[in-house]
mmCIF file of C-alpha atoms in Angstrom:
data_model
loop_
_atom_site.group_PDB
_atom_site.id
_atom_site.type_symbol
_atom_site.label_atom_id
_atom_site.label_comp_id
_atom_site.label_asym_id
_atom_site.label_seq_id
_atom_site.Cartn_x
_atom_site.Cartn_y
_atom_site.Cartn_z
ATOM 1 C CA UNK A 1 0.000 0.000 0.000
ATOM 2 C CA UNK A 2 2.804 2.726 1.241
ATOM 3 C CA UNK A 3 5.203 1.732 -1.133
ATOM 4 C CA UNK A 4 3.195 3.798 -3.994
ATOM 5 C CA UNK A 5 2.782 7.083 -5.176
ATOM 6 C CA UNK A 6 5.457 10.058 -3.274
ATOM 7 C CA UNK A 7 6.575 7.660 -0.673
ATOM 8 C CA UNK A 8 7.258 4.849 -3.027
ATOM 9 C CA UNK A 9 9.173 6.896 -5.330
ATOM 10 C CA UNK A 10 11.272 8.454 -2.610
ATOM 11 C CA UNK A 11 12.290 5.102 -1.560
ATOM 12 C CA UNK A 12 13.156 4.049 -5.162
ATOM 13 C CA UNK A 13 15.088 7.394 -5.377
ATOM 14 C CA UNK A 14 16.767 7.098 -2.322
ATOM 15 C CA UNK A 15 18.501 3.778 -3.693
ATOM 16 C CA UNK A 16 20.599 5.986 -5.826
ATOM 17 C CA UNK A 17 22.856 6.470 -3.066
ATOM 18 C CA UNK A 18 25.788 4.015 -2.976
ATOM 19 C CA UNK A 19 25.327 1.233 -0.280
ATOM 20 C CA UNK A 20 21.460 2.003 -0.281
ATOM 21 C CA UNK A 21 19.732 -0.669 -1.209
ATOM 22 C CA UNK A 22 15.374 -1.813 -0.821
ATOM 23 C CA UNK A 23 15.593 -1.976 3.481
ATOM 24 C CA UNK A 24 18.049 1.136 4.170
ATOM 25 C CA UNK A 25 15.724 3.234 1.388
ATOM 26 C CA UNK A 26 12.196 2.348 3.326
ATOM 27 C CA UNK A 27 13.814 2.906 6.688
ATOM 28 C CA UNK A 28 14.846 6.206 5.221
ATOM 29 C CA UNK A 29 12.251 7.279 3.741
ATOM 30 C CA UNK A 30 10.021 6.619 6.866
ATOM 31 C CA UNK A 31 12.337 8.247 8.781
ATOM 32 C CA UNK A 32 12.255 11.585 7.234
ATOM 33 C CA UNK A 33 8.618 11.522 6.542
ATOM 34 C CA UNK A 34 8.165 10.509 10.204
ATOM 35 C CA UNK A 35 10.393 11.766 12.190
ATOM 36 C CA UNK A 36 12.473 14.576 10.350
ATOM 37 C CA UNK A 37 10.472 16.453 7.655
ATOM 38 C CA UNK A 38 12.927 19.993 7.716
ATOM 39 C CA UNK A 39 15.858 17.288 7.337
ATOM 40 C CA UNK A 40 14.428 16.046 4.864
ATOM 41 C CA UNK A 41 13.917 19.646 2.950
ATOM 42 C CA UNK A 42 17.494 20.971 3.652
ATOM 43 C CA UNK A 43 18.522 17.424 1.880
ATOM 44 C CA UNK A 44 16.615 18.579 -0.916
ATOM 45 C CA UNK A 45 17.785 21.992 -1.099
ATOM 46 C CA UNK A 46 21.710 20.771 -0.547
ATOM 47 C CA UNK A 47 21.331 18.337 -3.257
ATOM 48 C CA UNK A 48 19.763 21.165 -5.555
ATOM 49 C CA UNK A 49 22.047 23.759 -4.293
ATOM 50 C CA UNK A 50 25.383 21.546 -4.737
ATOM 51 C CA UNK A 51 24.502 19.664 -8.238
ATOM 52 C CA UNK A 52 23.864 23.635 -9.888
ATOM 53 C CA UNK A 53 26.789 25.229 -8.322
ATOM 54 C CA UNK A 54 29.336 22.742 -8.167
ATOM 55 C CA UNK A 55 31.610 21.733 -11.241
ATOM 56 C CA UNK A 56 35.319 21.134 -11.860
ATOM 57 C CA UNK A 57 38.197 23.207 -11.396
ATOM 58 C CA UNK A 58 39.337 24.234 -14.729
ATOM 59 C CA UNK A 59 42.869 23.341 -14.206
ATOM 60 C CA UNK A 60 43.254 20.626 -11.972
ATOM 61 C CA UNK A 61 39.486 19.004 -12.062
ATOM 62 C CA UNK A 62 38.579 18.890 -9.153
ATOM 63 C CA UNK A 63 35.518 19.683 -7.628
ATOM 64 C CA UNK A 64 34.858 23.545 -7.016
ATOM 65 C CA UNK A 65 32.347 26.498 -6.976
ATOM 66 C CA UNK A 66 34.325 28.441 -8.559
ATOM 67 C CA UNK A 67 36.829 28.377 -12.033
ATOM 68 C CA UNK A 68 40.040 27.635 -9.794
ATOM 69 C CA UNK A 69 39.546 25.631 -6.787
ATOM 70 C CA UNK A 70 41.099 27.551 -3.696
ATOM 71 C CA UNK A 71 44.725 25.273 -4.083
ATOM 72 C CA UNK A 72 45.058 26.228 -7.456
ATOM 73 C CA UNK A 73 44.028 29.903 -7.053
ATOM 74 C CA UNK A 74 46.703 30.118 -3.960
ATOM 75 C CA UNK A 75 49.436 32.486 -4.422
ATOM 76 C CA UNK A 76 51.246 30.521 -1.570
ATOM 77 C CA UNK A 77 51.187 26.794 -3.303
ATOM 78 C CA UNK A 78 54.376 25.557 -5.105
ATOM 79 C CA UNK A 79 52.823 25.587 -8.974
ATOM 80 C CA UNK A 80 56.078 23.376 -10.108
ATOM 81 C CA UNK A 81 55.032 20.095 -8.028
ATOM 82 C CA UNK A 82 51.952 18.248 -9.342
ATOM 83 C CA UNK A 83 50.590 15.498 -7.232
ATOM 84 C CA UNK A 84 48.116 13.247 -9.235
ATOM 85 C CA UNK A 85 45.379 11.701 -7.218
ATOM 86 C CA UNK A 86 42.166 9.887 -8.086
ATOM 87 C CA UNK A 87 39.482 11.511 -6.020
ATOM 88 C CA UNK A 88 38.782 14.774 -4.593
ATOM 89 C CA UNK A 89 38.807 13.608 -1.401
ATOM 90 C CA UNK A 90 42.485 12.378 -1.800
ATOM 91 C CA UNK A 91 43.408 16.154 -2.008
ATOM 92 C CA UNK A 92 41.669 16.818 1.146
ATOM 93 C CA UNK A 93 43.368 13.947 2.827
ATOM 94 C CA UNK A 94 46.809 15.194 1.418
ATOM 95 C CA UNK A 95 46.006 18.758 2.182
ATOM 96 C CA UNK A 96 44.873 17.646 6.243
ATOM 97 C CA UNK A 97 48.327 15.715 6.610
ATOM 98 C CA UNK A 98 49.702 18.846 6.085
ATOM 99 C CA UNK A 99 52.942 16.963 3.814
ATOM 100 C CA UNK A 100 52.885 18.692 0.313
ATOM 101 C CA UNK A 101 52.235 22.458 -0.808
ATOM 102 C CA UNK A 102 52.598 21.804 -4.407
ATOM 103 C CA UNK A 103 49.484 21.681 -6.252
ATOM 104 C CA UNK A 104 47.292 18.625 -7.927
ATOM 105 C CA UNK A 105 45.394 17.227 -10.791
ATOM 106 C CA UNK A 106 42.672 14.854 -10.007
ATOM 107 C CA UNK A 107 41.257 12.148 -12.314
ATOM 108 C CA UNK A 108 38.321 11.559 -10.878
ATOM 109 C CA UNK A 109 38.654 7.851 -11.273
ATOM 110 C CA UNK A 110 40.968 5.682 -12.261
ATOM 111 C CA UNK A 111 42.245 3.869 -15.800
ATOM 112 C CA UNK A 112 39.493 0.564 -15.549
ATOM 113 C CA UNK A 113 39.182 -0.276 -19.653
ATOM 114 C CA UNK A 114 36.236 -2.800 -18.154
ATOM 115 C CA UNK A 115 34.288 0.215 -17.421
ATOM 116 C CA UNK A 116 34.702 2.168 -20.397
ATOM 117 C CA UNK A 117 37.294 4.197 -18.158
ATOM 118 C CA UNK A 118 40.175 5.479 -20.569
ATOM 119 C CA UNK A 119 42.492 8.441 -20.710
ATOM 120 C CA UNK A 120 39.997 10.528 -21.921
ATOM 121 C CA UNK A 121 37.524 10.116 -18.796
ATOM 122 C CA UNK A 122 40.118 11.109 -16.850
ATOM 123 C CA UNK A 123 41.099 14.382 -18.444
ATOM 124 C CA UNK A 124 44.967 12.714 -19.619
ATOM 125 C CA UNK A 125 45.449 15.412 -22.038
ATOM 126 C CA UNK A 126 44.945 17.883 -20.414
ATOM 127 C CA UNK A 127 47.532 16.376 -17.736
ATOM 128 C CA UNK A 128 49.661 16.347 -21.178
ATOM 129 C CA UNK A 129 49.115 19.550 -21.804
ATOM 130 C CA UNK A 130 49.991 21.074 -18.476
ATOM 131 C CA UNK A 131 53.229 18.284 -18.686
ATOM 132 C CA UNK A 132 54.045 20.126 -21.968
ATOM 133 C CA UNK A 133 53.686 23.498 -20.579
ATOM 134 C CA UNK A 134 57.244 23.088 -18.777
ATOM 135 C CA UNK A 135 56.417 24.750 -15.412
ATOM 136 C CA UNK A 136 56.065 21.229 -13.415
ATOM 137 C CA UNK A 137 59.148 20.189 -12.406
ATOM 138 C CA UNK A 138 57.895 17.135 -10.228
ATOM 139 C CA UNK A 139 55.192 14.303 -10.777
ATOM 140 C CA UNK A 140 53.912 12.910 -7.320
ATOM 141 C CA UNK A 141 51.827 10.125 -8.429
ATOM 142 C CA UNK A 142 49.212 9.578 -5.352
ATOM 143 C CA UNK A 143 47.194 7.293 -7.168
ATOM 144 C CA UNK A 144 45.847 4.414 -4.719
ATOM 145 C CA UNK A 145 47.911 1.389 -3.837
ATOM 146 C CA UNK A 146 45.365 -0.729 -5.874
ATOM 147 C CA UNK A 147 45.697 -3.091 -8.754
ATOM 148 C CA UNK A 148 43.815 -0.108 -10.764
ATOM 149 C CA UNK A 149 46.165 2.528 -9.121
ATOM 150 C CA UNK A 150 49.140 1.239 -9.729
ATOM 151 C CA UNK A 151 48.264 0.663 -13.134
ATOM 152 C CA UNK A 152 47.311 3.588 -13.367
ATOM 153 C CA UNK A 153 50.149 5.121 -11.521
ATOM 154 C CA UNK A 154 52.651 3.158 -14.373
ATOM 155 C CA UNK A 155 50.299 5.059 -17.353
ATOM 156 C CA UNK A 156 51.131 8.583 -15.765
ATOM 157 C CA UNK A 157 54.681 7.792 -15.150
ATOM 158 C CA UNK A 158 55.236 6.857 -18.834
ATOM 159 C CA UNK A 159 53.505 9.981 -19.947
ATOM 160 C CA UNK A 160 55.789 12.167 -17.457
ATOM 161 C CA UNK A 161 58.800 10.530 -18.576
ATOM 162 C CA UNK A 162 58.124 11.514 -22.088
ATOM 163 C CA UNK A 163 58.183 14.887 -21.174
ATOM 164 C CA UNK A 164 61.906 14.305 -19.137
ATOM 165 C CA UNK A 165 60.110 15.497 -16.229
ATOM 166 C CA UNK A 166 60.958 14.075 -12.262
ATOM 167 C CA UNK A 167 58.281 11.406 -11.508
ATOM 168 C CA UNK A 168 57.800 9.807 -7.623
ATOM 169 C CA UNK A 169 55.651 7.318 -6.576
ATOM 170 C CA UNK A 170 54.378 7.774 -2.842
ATOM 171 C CA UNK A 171 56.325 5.539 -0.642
ATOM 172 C CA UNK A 172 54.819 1.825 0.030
ATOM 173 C CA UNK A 173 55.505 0.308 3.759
ATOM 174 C CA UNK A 174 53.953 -0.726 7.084
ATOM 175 C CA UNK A 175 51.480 2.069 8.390
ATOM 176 C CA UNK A 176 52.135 4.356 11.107
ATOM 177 C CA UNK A 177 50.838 2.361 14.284
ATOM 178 C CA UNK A 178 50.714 -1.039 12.449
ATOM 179 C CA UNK A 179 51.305 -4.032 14.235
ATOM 180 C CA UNK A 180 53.757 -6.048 12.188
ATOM 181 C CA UNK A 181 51.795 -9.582 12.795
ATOM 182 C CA UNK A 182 48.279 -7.878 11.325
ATOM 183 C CA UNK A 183 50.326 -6.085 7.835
ATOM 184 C CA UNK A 184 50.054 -8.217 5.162
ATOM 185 C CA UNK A 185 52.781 -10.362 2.752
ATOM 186 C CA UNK A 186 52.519 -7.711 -0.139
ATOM 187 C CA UNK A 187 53.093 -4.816 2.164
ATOM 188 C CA UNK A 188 55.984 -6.382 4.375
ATOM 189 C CA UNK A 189 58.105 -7.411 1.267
ATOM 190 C CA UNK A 190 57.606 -3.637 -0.075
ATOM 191 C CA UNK A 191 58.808 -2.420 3.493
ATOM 192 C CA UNK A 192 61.950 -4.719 3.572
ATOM 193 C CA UNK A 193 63.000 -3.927 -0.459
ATOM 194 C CA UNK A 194 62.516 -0.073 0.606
ATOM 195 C CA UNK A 195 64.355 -0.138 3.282
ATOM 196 C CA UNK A 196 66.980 2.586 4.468
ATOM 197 C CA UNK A 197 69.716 3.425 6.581
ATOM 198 C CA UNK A 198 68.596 4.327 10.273
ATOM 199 C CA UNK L 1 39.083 22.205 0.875
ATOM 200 C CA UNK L 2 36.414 20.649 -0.077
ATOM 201 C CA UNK L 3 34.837 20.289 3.020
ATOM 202 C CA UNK L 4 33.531 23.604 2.908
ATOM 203 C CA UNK L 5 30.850 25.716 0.365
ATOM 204 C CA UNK L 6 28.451 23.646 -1.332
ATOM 205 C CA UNK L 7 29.834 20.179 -0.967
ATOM 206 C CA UNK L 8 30.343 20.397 2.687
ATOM 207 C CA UNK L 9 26.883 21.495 3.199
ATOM 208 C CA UNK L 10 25.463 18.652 1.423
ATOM 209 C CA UNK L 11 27.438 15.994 3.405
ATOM 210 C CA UNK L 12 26.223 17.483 6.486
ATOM 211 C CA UNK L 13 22.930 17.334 4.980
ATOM 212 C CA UNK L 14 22.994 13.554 4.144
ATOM 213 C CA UNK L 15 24.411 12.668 7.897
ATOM 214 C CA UNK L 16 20.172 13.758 8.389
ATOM 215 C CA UNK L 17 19.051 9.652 6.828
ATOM 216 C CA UNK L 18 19.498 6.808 9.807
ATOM 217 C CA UNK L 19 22.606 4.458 9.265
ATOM 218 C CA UNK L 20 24.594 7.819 7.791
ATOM 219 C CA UNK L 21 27.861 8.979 9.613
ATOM 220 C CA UNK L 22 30.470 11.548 8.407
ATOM 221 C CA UNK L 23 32.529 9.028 6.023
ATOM 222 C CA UNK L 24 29.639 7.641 4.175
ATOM 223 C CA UNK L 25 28.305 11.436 3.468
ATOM 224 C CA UNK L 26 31.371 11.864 2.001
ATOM 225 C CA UNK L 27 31.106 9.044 -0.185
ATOM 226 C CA UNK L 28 27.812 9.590 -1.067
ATOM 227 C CA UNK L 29 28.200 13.171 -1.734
ATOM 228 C CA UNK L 30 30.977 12.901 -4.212
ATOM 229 C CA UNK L 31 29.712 9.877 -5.653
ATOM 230 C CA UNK L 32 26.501 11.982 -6.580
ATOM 231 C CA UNK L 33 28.441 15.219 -7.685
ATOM 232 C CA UNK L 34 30.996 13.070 -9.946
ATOM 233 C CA UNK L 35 28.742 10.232 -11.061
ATOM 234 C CA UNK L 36 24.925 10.923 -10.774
ATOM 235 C CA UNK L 37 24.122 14.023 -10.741
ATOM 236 C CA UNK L 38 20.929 13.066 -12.516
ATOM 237 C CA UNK L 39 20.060 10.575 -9.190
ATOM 238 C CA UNK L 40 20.804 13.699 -7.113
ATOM 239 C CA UNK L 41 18.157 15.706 -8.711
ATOM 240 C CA UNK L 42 15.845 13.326 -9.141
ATOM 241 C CA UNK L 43 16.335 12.681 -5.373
ATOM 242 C CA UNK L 44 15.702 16.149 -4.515
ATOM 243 C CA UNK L 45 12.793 16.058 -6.601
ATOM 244 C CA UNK L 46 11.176 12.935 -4.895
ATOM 245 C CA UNK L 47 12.483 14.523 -1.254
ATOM 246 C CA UNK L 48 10.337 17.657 -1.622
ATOM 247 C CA UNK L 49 7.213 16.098 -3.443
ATOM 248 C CA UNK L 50 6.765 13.504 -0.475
ATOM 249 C CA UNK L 51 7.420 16.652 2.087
ATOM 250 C CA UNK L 52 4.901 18.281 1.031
ATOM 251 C CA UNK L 53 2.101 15.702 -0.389
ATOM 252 C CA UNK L 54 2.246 12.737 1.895
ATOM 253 C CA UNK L 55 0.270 13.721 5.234
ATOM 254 C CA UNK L 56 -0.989 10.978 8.083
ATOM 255 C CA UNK L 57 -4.664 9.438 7.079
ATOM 256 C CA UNK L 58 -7.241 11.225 9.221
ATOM 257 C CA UNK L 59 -8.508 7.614 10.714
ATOM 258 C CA UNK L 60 -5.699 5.151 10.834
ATOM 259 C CA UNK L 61 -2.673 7.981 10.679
ATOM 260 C CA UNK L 62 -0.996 6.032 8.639
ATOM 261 C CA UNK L 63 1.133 8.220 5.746
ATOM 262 C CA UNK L 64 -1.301 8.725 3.160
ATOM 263 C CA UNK L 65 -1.095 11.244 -0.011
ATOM 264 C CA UNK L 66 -5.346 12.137 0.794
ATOM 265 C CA UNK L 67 -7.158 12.142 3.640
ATOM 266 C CA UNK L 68 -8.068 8.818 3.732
ATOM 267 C CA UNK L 69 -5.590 5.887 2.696
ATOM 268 C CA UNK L 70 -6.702 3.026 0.404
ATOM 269 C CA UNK L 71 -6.639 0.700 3.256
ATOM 270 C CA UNK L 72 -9.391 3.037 5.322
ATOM 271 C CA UNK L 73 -10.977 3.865 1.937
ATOM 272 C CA UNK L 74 -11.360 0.297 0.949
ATOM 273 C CA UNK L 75 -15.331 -0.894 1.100
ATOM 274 C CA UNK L 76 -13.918 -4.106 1.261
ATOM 275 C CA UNK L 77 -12.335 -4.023 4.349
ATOM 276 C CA UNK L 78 -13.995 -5.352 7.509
ATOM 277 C CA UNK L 79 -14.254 -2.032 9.718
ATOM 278 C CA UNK L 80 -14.943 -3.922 12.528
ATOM 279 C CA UNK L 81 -11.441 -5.534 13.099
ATOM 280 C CA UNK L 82 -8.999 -2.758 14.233
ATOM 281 C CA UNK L 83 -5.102 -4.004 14.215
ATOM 282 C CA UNK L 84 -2.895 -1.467 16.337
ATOM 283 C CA UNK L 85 0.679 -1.635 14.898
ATOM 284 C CA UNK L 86 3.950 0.825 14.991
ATOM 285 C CA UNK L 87 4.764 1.698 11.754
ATOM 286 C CA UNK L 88 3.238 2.202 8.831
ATOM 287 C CA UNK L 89 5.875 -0.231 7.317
ATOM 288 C CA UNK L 90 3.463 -2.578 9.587
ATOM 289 C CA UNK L 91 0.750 -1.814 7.257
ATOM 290 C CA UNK L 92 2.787 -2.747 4.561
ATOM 291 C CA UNK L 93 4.363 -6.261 5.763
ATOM 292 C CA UNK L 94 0.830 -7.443 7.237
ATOM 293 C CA UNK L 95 -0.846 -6.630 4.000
ATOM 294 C CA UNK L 96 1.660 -8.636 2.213
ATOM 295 C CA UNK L 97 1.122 -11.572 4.027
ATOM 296 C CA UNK L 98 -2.647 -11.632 2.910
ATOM 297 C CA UNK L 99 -4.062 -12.942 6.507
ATOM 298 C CA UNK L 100 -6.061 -9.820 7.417
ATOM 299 C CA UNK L 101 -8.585 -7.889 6.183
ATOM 300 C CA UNK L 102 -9.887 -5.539 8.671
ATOM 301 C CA UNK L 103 -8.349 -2.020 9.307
ATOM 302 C CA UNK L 104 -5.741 -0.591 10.755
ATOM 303 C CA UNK L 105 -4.987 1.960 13.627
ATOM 304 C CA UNK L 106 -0.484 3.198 13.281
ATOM 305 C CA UNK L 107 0.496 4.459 16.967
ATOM 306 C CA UNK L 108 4.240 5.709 14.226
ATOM 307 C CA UNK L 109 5.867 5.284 17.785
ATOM 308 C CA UNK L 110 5.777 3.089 20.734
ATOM 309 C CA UNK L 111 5.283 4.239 24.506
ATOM 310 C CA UNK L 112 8.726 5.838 25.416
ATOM 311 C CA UNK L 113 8.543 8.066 28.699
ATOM 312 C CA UNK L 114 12.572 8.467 28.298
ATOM 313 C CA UNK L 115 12.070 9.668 24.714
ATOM 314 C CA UNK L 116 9.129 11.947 25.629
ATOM 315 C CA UNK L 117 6.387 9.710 23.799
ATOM 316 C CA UNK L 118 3.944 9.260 25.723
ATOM 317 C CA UNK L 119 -0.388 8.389 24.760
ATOM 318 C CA UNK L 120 -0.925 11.820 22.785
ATOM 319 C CA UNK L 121 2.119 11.341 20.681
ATOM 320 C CA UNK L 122 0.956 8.270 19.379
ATOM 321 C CA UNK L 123 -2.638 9.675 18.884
ATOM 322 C CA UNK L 124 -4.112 7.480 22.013
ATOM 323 C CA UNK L 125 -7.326 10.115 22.143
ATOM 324 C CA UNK L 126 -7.800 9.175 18.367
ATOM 325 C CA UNK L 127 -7.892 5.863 18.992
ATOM 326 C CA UNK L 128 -10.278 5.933 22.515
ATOM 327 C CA UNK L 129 -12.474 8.055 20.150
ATOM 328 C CA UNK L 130 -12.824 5.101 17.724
ATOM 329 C CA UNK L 131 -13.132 2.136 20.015
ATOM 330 C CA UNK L 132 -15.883 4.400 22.054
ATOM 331 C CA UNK L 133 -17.541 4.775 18.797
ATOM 332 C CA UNK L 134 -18.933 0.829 19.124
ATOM 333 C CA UNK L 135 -18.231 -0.289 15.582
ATOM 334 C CA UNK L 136 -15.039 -1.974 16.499
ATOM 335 C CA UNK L 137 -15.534 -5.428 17.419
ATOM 336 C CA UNK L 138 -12.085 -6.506 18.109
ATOM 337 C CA UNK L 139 -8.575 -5.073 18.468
ATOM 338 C CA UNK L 140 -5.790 -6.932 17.251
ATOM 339 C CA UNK L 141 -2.143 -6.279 18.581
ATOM 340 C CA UNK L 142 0.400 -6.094 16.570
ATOM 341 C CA UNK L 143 2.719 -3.635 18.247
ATOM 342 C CA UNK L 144 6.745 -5.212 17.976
ATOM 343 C CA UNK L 145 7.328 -7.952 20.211
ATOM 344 C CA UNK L 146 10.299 -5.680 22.405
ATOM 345 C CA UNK L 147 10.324 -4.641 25.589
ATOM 346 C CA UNK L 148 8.777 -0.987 24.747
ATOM 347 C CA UNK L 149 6.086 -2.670 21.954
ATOM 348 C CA UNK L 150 5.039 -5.086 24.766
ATOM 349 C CA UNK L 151 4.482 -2.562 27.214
ATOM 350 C CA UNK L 152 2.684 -0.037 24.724
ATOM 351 C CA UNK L 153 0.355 -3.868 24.091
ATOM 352 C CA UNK L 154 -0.860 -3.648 27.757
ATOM 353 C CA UNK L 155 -1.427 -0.431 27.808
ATOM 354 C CA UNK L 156 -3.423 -0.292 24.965
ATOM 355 C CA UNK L 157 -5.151 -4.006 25.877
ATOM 356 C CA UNK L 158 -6.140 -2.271 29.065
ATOM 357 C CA UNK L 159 -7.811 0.513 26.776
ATOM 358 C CA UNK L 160 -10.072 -1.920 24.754
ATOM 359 C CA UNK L 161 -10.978 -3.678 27.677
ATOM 360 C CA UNK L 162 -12.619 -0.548 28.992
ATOM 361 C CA UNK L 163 -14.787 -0.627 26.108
ATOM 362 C CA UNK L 164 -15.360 -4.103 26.521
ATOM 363 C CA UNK L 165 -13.934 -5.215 23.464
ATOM 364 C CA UNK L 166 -12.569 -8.399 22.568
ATOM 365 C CA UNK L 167 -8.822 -8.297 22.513
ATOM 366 C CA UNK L 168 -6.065 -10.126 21.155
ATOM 367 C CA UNK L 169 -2.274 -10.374 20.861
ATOM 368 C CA UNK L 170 -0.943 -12.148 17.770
ATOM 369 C CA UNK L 171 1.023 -15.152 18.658
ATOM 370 C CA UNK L 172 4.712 -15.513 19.908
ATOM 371 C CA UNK L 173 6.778 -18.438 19.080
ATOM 372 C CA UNK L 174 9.128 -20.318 16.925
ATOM 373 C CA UNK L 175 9.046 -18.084 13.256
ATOM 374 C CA UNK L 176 8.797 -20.175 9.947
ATOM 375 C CA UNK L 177 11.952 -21.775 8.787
ATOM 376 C CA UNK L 178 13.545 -21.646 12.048
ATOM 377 C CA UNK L 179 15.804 -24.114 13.917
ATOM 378 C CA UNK L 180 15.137 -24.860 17.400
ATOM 379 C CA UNK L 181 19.315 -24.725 17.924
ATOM 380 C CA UNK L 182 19.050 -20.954 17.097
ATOM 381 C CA UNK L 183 15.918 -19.682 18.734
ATOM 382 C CA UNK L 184 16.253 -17.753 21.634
ATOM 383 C CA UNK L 185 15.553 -19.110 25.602
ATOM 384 C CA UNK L 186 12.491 -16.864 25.825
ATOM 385 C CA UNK L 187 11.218 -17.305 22.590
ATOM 386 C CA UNK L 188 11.299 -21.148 22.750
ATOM 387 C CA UNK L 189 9.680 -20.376 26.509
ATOM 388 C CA UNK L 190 6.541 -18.816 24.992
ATOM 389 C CA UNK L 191 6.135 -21.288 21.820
ATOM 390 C CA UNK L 192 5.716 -23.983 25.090
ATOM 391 C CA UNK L 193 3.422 -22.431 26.923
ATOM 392 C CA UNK L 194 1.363 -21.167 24.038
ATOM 393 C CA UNK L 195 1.532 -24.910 22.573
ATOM 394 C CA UNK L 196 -1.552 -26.493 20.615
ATOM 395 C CA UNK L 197 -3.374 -29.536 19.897
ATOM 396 C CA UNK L 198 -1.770 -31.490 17.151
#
């Protein structure tokens, strides 16, 4: 009976979220229509307000109200160090650490042929042409530690070193406050091939 | 960086729905901004629309889009068998299971002094109204089978019985499909003592 009409439909749009699916959308839905109705509007009006005012930075795509995003319209950031990440949230987890003032391009995704995800989904040339432009002096290439990040990762490092420029790969090893029995194979051999003098 | 403007306000937003904490409104909000932006409007769409069409059904305050809901409209319903449930997702399961056809009275709470909910929260007056009005001949409880459902049972049980109609509880014991290795102690306790000819 309830799963009709305005209810119905809010539970079937609901399941566009990712990790939504038929129980968490009907508990939802319920929810706001119970229990939180001005939630439920300001979730409207966010979702309105963000998907007509966000796009992409112009230069280094990621996401931003305005034509630069604030890192690459700061005077203070070092404009010859490009750090390539996959996500916008990977800037903002860079940026919190407080470890790198250069600036970055984002892909928004990752090189996954399976998914129809090439070069050109993830803006590669324009990375080219800002690599041509001969202002970056170092590639950090932040991609994830994934099968799909590192491949991607080896893409962007051949494309750097056609342009003779400096390419680094974040460092792989045991994480800060890891106990040593809990870190897997893959990660300990990394951490004992990079090792260095203490 | 991104935590701010626009994007911030809509993860904030989305930590509004049940089950949503500050890392999945992040994932959700830049999953909608760089994959679906077409889900997010439609979303907001569906939010507002069931904001401000879907109201409670004047007799059973259930959600309903007009005053009455198909279930109370229905001329095929037997009024005289009121079932008292929680939820209006009650409605919906019991309906399913095609083994009532009377109506239906939705407390869309349980008795909670800690919470503040007490009788006129869940409409209590509404409901004394109805059974005073003498065409309900029995009232069926369905209210969950926790501690707060139970007690909100005897409380209303004690309210029919003033009215001197028949009351009844539907049946604890051993659900469908179940082993006897996994069922609770008190469960297993009830399905005993409520045991049947064979």
């Amino acid at each position: 009976m309830q799963a009709n009409g305005s209810v119905g439909r809010l539970m079937q749009a609901l399941r566009c979220l990712p990790g939504v699916g038929p129980k968490s959308a009907q508990r939802m839905a319920y929810y706001l229509l119970l229990r939180n109705r001005d939630g439920a509007r300001v979730l409207a009006e966010s979702l309105l307000a963000a998907v007509d005012r966000v796009g992409y930075c112009e230069r280094c795509r990621s996401l931003s109200e305005t034509a630069l995003c604030a890192v690459c319209a700061s005077p203070s950031r070092d404009q010859s160090q490009l750090c390539v990440v996959e996500m916008p949230t990977d800037v903002y987890a860079i940026d919190q650490a407080g470890c790198y003032r250069g600036v970055f391009f984002v892909l928004n995704g990752r090189l996954s042929p399976l998914d129809g995800i090439g070069p050109v989904e993830l803006g590669l040339d324009r990375l080219e042409q800002r690599l041509a432009g001969g202002e970056i002096k170092e590639v950090v290439l932040a991609t994830n530690t994934t099968v799909e990040g590192e491949a991607t990762a080896h893409y962007l490092g051949e494309m750097a070193q056609r342009h003779h420029i400096r390419t680094t790969r974040i460092a792989y090893g045991v994480p800060m406050g890891g106990e040593l029995e809990f870190v897997d194979g893959a990660t300990l051999s990394l951490a004992f091939n990079g090792r260095r003098e203490f």
